Coordinates of C-alpha atoms and ligand atoms in Angstrom, one line a residue:
M9 CA -16.2 13.0 -8.6
A10 CA -13.2 15.1 -7.5
S11 CA -11.3 17.1 -10.0
A12 CA -7.9 15.7 -10.9
G13 CA -4.9 17.4 -12.2
T14 CA -1.3 18.4 -11.6
D15 CA -1.9 21.7 -9.8
I16 CA 0.5 21.6 -6.9
Y17 CA -0.4 25.1 -5.7
L18 CA -4.1 24.1 -5.5
A19 CA -3.1 20.9 -3.6
K20 CA -1.0 23.0 -1.2
T21 CA -3.9 25.5 -0.6
L22 CA -6.4 22.8 0.1
L23 CA -4.2 20.9 2.4
T24 CA -3.3 24.1 4.3
E25 CA -7.0 24.6 4.8
G26 CA -7.3 21.2 6.4
K27 CA -8.9 19.5 3.4
L28 CA -8.2 16.0 1.9
V29 CA -6.2 15.7 -1.2
A30 CA -5.2 12.4 -2.9
I31 CA -1.5 12.2 -3.8
P32 CA 0.5 10.0 -6.1
T33 CA 3.4 8.1 -4.7
E34 CA 5.6 5.4 -6.3
T35 CA 3.8 2.7 -4.3
V36 CA 0.1 3.5 -4.3
Y37 CA -2.0 6.7 -4.1
G38 CA -2.4 8.2 -0.7
L39 CA -5.3 10.1 0.9
A40 CA -3.4 13.0 2.4
A41 CA -4.1 15.6 5.1
N42 CA -2.0 17.9 7.3
A43 CA -0.5 15.4 9.9
L44 CA -0.3 18.1 12.5
D45 CA -4.0 19.0 12.2
E46 CA -6.1 16.6 14.3
E47 CA -9.4 17.4 12.6
A48 CA -7.9 17.0 9.2
A49 CA -6.5 13.6 10.3
L50 CA -9.8 12.6 11.7
S51 CA -11.4 13.3 8.3
I52 CA -9.1 10.7 6.7
F53 CA -10.4 8.0 9.0
K54 CA -14.0 9.1 8.2
A55 CA -13.5 9.2 4.4
K56 CA -11.9 5.7 4.4
N57 CA -14.2 4.3 7.0
R58 CA -11.1 3.2 8.7
P59 CA -11.1 2.1 12.4
S60 CA -9.4 4.6 14.7
F61 CA -7.0 1.9 16.0
D62 CA -5.2 1.7 12.6
P63 CA -2.5 4.3 12.6
L64 CA -1.3 6.5 9.7
I65 CA 2.0 6.9 7.9
I66 CA 3.4 10.4 7.8
H67 CA 5.2 11.5 4.6
I68 CA 8.1 14.0 4.7
G69 CA 10.2 15.6 2.0
S70 CA 13.6 14.4 2.9
A71 CA 15.6 12.2 5.3
D72 CA 17.2 15.1 7.0
Q73 CA 13.8 16.3 8.3
L74 CA 13.3 13.0 10.3
S75 CA 14.7 14.3 13.6
Q76 CA 12.0 17.0 13.6
W77 CA 9.4 14.3 14.2
V78 CA 11.0 11.4 16.1
T79 CA 13.1 11.4 19.3
E80 CA 15.5 8.6 18.4
I81 CA 17.0 7.2 15.2
P82 CA 18.8 3.9 15.6
E83 CA 21.9 3.3 13.5
D84 CA 20.1 0.7 11.3
A85 CA 17.2 3.2 10.7
K86 CA 19.7 5.8 9.7
K87 CA 21.4 3.5 7.2
L88 CA 18.1 2.4 5.7
A89 CA 16.9 6.0 5.4
D90 CA 20.2 7.1 3.8
T91 CA 20.1 4.2 1.3
F92 CA 16.4 3.9 0.4
W93 CA 14.8 7.3 0.8
P94 CA 13.1 8.6 -1.2
G95 CA 11.6 5.2 -1.8
P96 CA 9.1 2.5 -0.8
L97 CA 10.3 2.1 2.8
T98 CA 8.5 3.2 6.0
L99 CA 10.3 3.3 9.4
L100 CA 8.6 3.0 12.8
L101 CA 10.3 5.3 15.2
P102 CA 9.5 6.9 18.6
K103 CA 7.4 10.0 18.0
K104 CA 7.9 13.5 19.3
N105 CA 4.9 15.1 21.0
V106 CA 4.1 17.4 18.1
I107 CA 2.7 14.3 16.3
P108 CA -0.9 14.1 17.4
E109 CA -2.0 10.8 19.0
I110 CA -4.7 10.3 16.4
I111 CA -2.0 9.8 13.8
T112 CA -0.4 6.9 15.7
S113 CA -3.7 5.6 17.3
G114 CA -2.1 6.2 20.7
L115 CA 1.1 4.2 20.0
Q116 CA 4.4 5.7 20.9
E117 CA 5.9 5.1 17.5
V118 CA 5.1 7.0 14.3
A119 CA 5.4 5.5 10.8
V120 CA 7.5 7.8 8.5
R121 CA 8.5 7.7 4.9
V122 CA 9.9 9.9 2.1
P123 CA 7.9 9.0 -1.0
D124 CA 9.5 9.0 -4.4
H125 CA 7.2 10.8 -6.9
P126 CA 8.1 14.1 -8.5
L127 CA 4.7 15.8 -7.9
T128 CA 4.5 14.7 -4.3
C129 CA 8.2 15.5 -3.6
E130 CA 7.6 19.0 -5.0
L131 CA 4.4 19.4 -2.9
L132 CA 6.1 18.3 0.3
K133 CA 8.9 20.7 -0.4
Q134 CA 6.4 23.6 -0.4
L135 CA 4.5 22.5 2.8
D136 CA 5.6 23.3 6.3
F137 CA 3.9 20.2 7.7
P138 CA 4.1 16.5 7.0
L139 CA 1.3 14.7 5.2
A140 CA -0.5 11.9 6.9
A141 CA -1.6 9.5 4.1
P142 CA -3.0 6.0 4.2
S143 CA -3.7 4.3 0.8
A144 CA -6.6 6.1 -0.9
N145 CA -9.1 3.3 -0.8
P146 CA -12.1 2.5 1.4
F147 CA -10.9 0.4 4.4
G148 CA -10.3 -3.2 3.4
Y149 CA -10.6 -2.7 -0.4
I150 CA -7.8 -2.9 -3.0
S151 CA -5.3 0.0 -2.9
P152 CA -5.4 2.5 -5.8
T153 CA -2.6 2.8 -8.4
T154 CA -4.1 5.5 -10.6
A155 CA -6.1 8.7 -10.1
D156 CA -9.1 7.0 -11.7
H157 CA -9.1 4.3 -9.1
V158 CA -9.2 6.9 -6.4
N159 CA -12.0 8.8 -8.1
E160 CA -14.1 5.7 -8.5
Q161 CA -14.2 5.0 -4.8
L162 CA -13.5 8.1 -2.9
G163 CA -14.0 10.9 -5.4
H164 CA -17.1 12.2 -3.7
K165 CA -15.2 12.6 -0.4
I166 CA -12.1 14.5 -1.4
A167 CA -11.3 18.0 -2.5
Y168 CA -8.7 17.2 -5.2
I169 CA -6.6 14.4 -6.7
L170 CA -3.1 15.2 -7.7
D171 CA -2.8 13.1 -10.8
G172 CA 0.7 11.6 -11.2
G173 CA -0.1 8.8 -13.6
S174 CA 0.2 5.1 -12.6
C175 CA 2.3 4.1 -9.7
D176 CA 5.7 2.6 -10.6
V177 CA 6.0 0.1 -7.8
G178 CA 2.4 -0.8 -7.3
V179 CA 2.4 -2.3 -3.8
E180 CA 2.6 -0.4 -0.5
S181 CA 5.9 0.4 1.2
T182 CA 7.8 -2.1 3.3
I183 CA 7.5 -1.3 7.0
I184 CA 10.4 -1.8 9.3
G185 CA 10.3 -1.2 13.1
F186 CA 13.0 -1.5 15.8
P187 CA 11.4 -3.1 18.9
N188 CA 14.1 -3.5 21.5
G189 CA 16.5 -2.2 19.0
V190 CA 16.1 -5.1 16.6
A191 CA 15.2 -4.4 13.0
T192 CA 11.9 -6.1 12.4
L193 CA 9.7 -6.4 9.3
Y194 CA 6.1 -5.2 10.0
R195 CA 4.8 -5.3 6.4
K196 CA 6.2 -6.9 3.3
G197 CA 6.1 -4.2 0.6
G198 CA 7.6 -2.5 -2.4
L199 CA 11.2 -2.6 -1.2
A200 CA 12.5 -6.2 -1.3
L201 CA 13.6 -7.7 2.0
E202 CA 16.8 -8.9 0.2
E203 CA 17.8 -5.3 -0.4
I204 CA 17.2 -4.3 3.2
V205 CA 19.2 -7.3 4.5
K206 CA 22.1 -6.3 2.2
V207 CA 22.3 -3.0 4.1
I208 CA 21.7 -3.9 7.7
G209 CA 22.1 -7.7 7.9
K210 CA 19.4 -9.8 9.6
V211 CA 15.8 -8.6 9.8
E212 CA 13.3 -10.3 12.2
T213 CA 9.8 -11.0 11.2
L214 CA 6.8 -10.2 13.3
P215 CA 4.8 -13.3 14.2
H216 CA 1.6 -13.0 12.2
S217 CA -1.6 -12.4 14.1
S218 CA -4.8 -11.1 12.8
S219 CA -5.5 -9.3 16.0
N220 CA -2.0 -7.8 16.6
P221 CA -2.8 -4.3 17.8
K222 CA 0.8 -3.2 17.0
A223 CA 0.3 -3.8 13.3
P224 CA -3.3 -3.5 12.4
G225 CA -2.2 -3.5 8.7
M226 CA -1.7 -7.1 9.3
L227 CA -5.4 -7.7 9.6
K228 CA -6.0 -10.9 7.7
S229 CA -8.8 -9.8 5.4
H230 CA -7.4 -6.8 3.6
Y231 CA -6.9 -5.8 0.0
A232 CA -10.0 -7.8 -0.9
P233 CA -12.0 -7.8 -4.1
R234 CA -15.7 -7.9 -3.6
K235 CA -16.1 -11.1 -5.6
P236 CA -15.2 -14.4 -4.0
F237 CA -11.4 -14.8 -4.4
Y238 CA -9.5 -18.0 -4.0
L239 CA -5.9 -19.0 -4.1
K240 CA -5.5 -22.2 -6.2
T241 CA -2.7 -24.3 -7.6
R242 CA -2.8 -24.7 -11.4
E243 CA -4.0 -28.3 -10.9
E244 CA -6.9 -27.0 -8.9
M245 CA -7.6 -24.3 -11.5
R246 CA -8.3 -27.0 -14.1
L247 CA -11.4 -27.9 -12.2
A248 CA -12.9 -24.4 -12.4
D249 CA -16.3 -23.7 -13.7
R250 CA -15.5 -22.0 -17.1
S251 CA -18.7 -20.0 -17.1
K252 CA -18.0 -18.1 -14.0
T253 CA -14.3 -18.0 -13.2
A254 CA -11.7 -15.5 -14.0
F255 CA -8.0 -16.1 -13.4
L256 CA -5.1 -14.0 -12.1
L257 CA -1.9 -15.8 -13.1
F258 CA 1.8 -15.1 -12.9
S259 CA 3.3 -15.6 -16.4
E260 CA 1.6 -18.4 -18.3
H261 CA -2.0 -18.9 -19.6
L262 CA -4.0 -22.0 -18.8
D263 CA -4.7 -23.7 -22.1
E264 CA -8.1 -24.9 -21.2
Y265 CA -9.7 -21.5 -20.7
L266 CA -10.5 -18.5 -22.8
P267 CA -7.4 -16.2 -22.8
E268 CA -9.7 -13.2 -22.2
K269 CA -10.7 -14.6 -18.8
Q270 CA -7.0 -14.7 -17.7
L271 CA -4.7 -11.9 -16.7
L272 CA -1.0 -12.5 -16.6
L273 CA 0.9 -10.4 -14.0
S274 CA 4.1 -10.6 -16.1
N275 CA 4.7 -12.4 -19.3
S276 CA 8.4 -12.2 -18.7
K277 CA 8.3 -13.5 -15.1
N278 CA 9.4 -10.1 -13.8
L279 CA 8.2 -9.7 -10.2
N280 CA 8.5 -5.9 -10.3
E281 CA 6.2 -5.8 -13.3
A282 CA 3.9 -8.2 -11.5
A283 CA 3.7 -5.9 -8.5
R284 CA 3.0 -2.9 -10.7
N285 CA 0.0 -4.8 -12.3
L286 CA -1.3 -6.5 -9.2
F287 CA -3.9 -4.1 -7.8
N288 CA -5.1 -2.8 -11.2
F289 CA -5.7 -6.4 -12.4
L290 CA -7.5 -7.3 -9.2
R291 CA -9.8 -4.4 -9.8
L292 CA -10.3 -5.3 -13.4
L293 CA -11.3 -8.9 -12.5
D294 CA -13.5 -7.6 -9.7
I295 CA -15.5 -5.3 -12.0
T296 CA -16.0 -7.5 -15.1
N297 CA -19.6 -8.7 -15.4
D298 CA -19.1 -12.0 -17.1
T299 CA -17.4 -13.7 -14.2
T300 CA -18.4 -14.1 -10.6
E301 CA -15.4 -15.6 -8.9
I302 CA -11.6 -15.1 -9.1
Y303 CA -8.9 -17.8 -8.9
A304 CA -5.3 -16.6 -8.3
E305 CA -2.0 -18.4 -8.1
L306 CA 0.9 -17.4 -5.9
V307 CA 4.1 -16.0 -7.5
P308 CA 7.7 -17.0 -6.7
E309 CA 8.5 -16.1 -3.0
E310 CA 11.4 -13.8 -3.7
G311 CA 12.0 -10.1 -4.3
L312 CA 8.6 -8.3 -4.6
G313 CA 7.0 -11.8 -4.7
L314 CA 6.8 -11.7 -0.9
A315 CA 4.6 -8.6 -1.0
I316 CA 2.5 -9.9 -3.9
N317 CA 1.9 -13.2 -2.2
D318 CA 1.1 -11.4 1.1
R319 CA -1.6 -9.3 -0.6
L320 CA -3.0 -12.4 -2.4
R321 CA -3.2 -14.4 0.8
R322 CA -4.9 -11.5 2.6
A323 CA -7.4 -11.1 -0.2
A324 CA -8.2 -14.7 0.0
A325 CA -8.4 -14.8 3.8
D326 CA -11.7 -16.2 5.2
Q327 CA -12.8 -17.3 1.7
G328 CA -11.6 -20.9 2.0
Ligands
TXA16 O1 3.2 2.8 0.4 C1 2.5 3.2 1.4 O2 2.9 2.9 2.6 C2 1.2 3.9 1.2 C3 1.5 5.2 0.6 C4 0.3 6.1 0.4 O3 2.5 5.9 1.3 N1 0.5 4.1 2.5 C5 -0.1 3.0 3.1 O4 -0.8 3.4 4.2 O5 0.0 1.9 2.7 P1 -1.8 2.5 4.9 O6 -2.4 3.3 6.0 O7 -2.8 1.9 4.0 O8 -1.0 1.4 5.6 C6 -0.1 1.8 6.6 C7 0.2 0.6 7.5 C8 -1.1 0.2 8.3 O9 -1.2 -1.1 8.2 C9 -0.8 0.6 9.7 O10 -1.4 -0.3 10.6 C10 0.7 0.6 9.8 O11 1.1 1.1 8.5 N2 1.2 1.6 10.7 C11 1.1 2.9 10.7 N3 1.6 3.5 11.8 C12 2.0 2.5 12.6 C13 2.5 2.4 13.9 N4 2.8 3.5 14.6 N5 2.8 1.2 14.4 C14 2.5 0.1 13.7 N6 2.0 0.1 12.5 C15 1.7 1.3 11.9
MG17 MG1 -3.9 0.6 3.0

């Protein structure tokens, strides 16, 4: 297990030495290293068992540092950065040469964001390099939203965990790129699309493809629990085997089953609360011994519901 605490100075020292430190953000915990140090970046891929074709997001301390790392900032990108940073939004922009190829998996664009968490903001302020940080989970598994989640799965591979409590947003950042100058959604995430549209108008969506090399985060099977995981309607859920099934539901219990086998993402139908609970609940259902499969229902397709449903669909991918 890695030691966990709030020692920013220690985190800074370790990162400066090229070591891995898990950091809290408002979305999920990140597995951070010096983004300008190729070897440190390589160790992120190794620790996560992440394929080298899946590029990393760099985290910077403020929007006004953006021009240090990218060659061009389209008007829409500027508006989004000014409005939503620090916050759960990542922008894909043409990289400067100082960003090593390993960070972007050879792509010309780098993913950048300013995270919104007091510990990590303070840490970034003290560093003279950006932090490359994917979510701090083994590749393909559920993203971590507490320091314990990180420790359970990657604790033996990292130097230190900066413990910032539970993540407020609970799903990864929304990713927007600008292919041919057109604002395009690459990943549904913790900033609702409606909010983005209010600021820049129309946003295109990338056609989904499980083999799209431009957005490997769109790999279909992702965020997956280890137990068989199925998306079901409430009607279908009524046919479940009560001895082996646990349920992930939006806001209302199923009367026919034991309440302790059902987790409600939000009693009050609040999609932000549902997002905050999502990954923690998936983990809880995954580790309980008394059930061997998970049934989940989709949530309303609005606000953070888009990101929640996206994660649920990916978790269920290839499982029928
Ligand atoms: O909220 C978040 O974004 C969290 C926290 C830690 O900041 N990070 C995160 O990183 O979710 P990760 O690596 O788990 O997901 C980043 C996604 C990946 O799907 C990756 O393929 C995509 O961003 N990505 C990164 N750089 C890219 C690039 N240059 N072009 C296209 N996609 C990129
Ligand atoms: Mg991830």
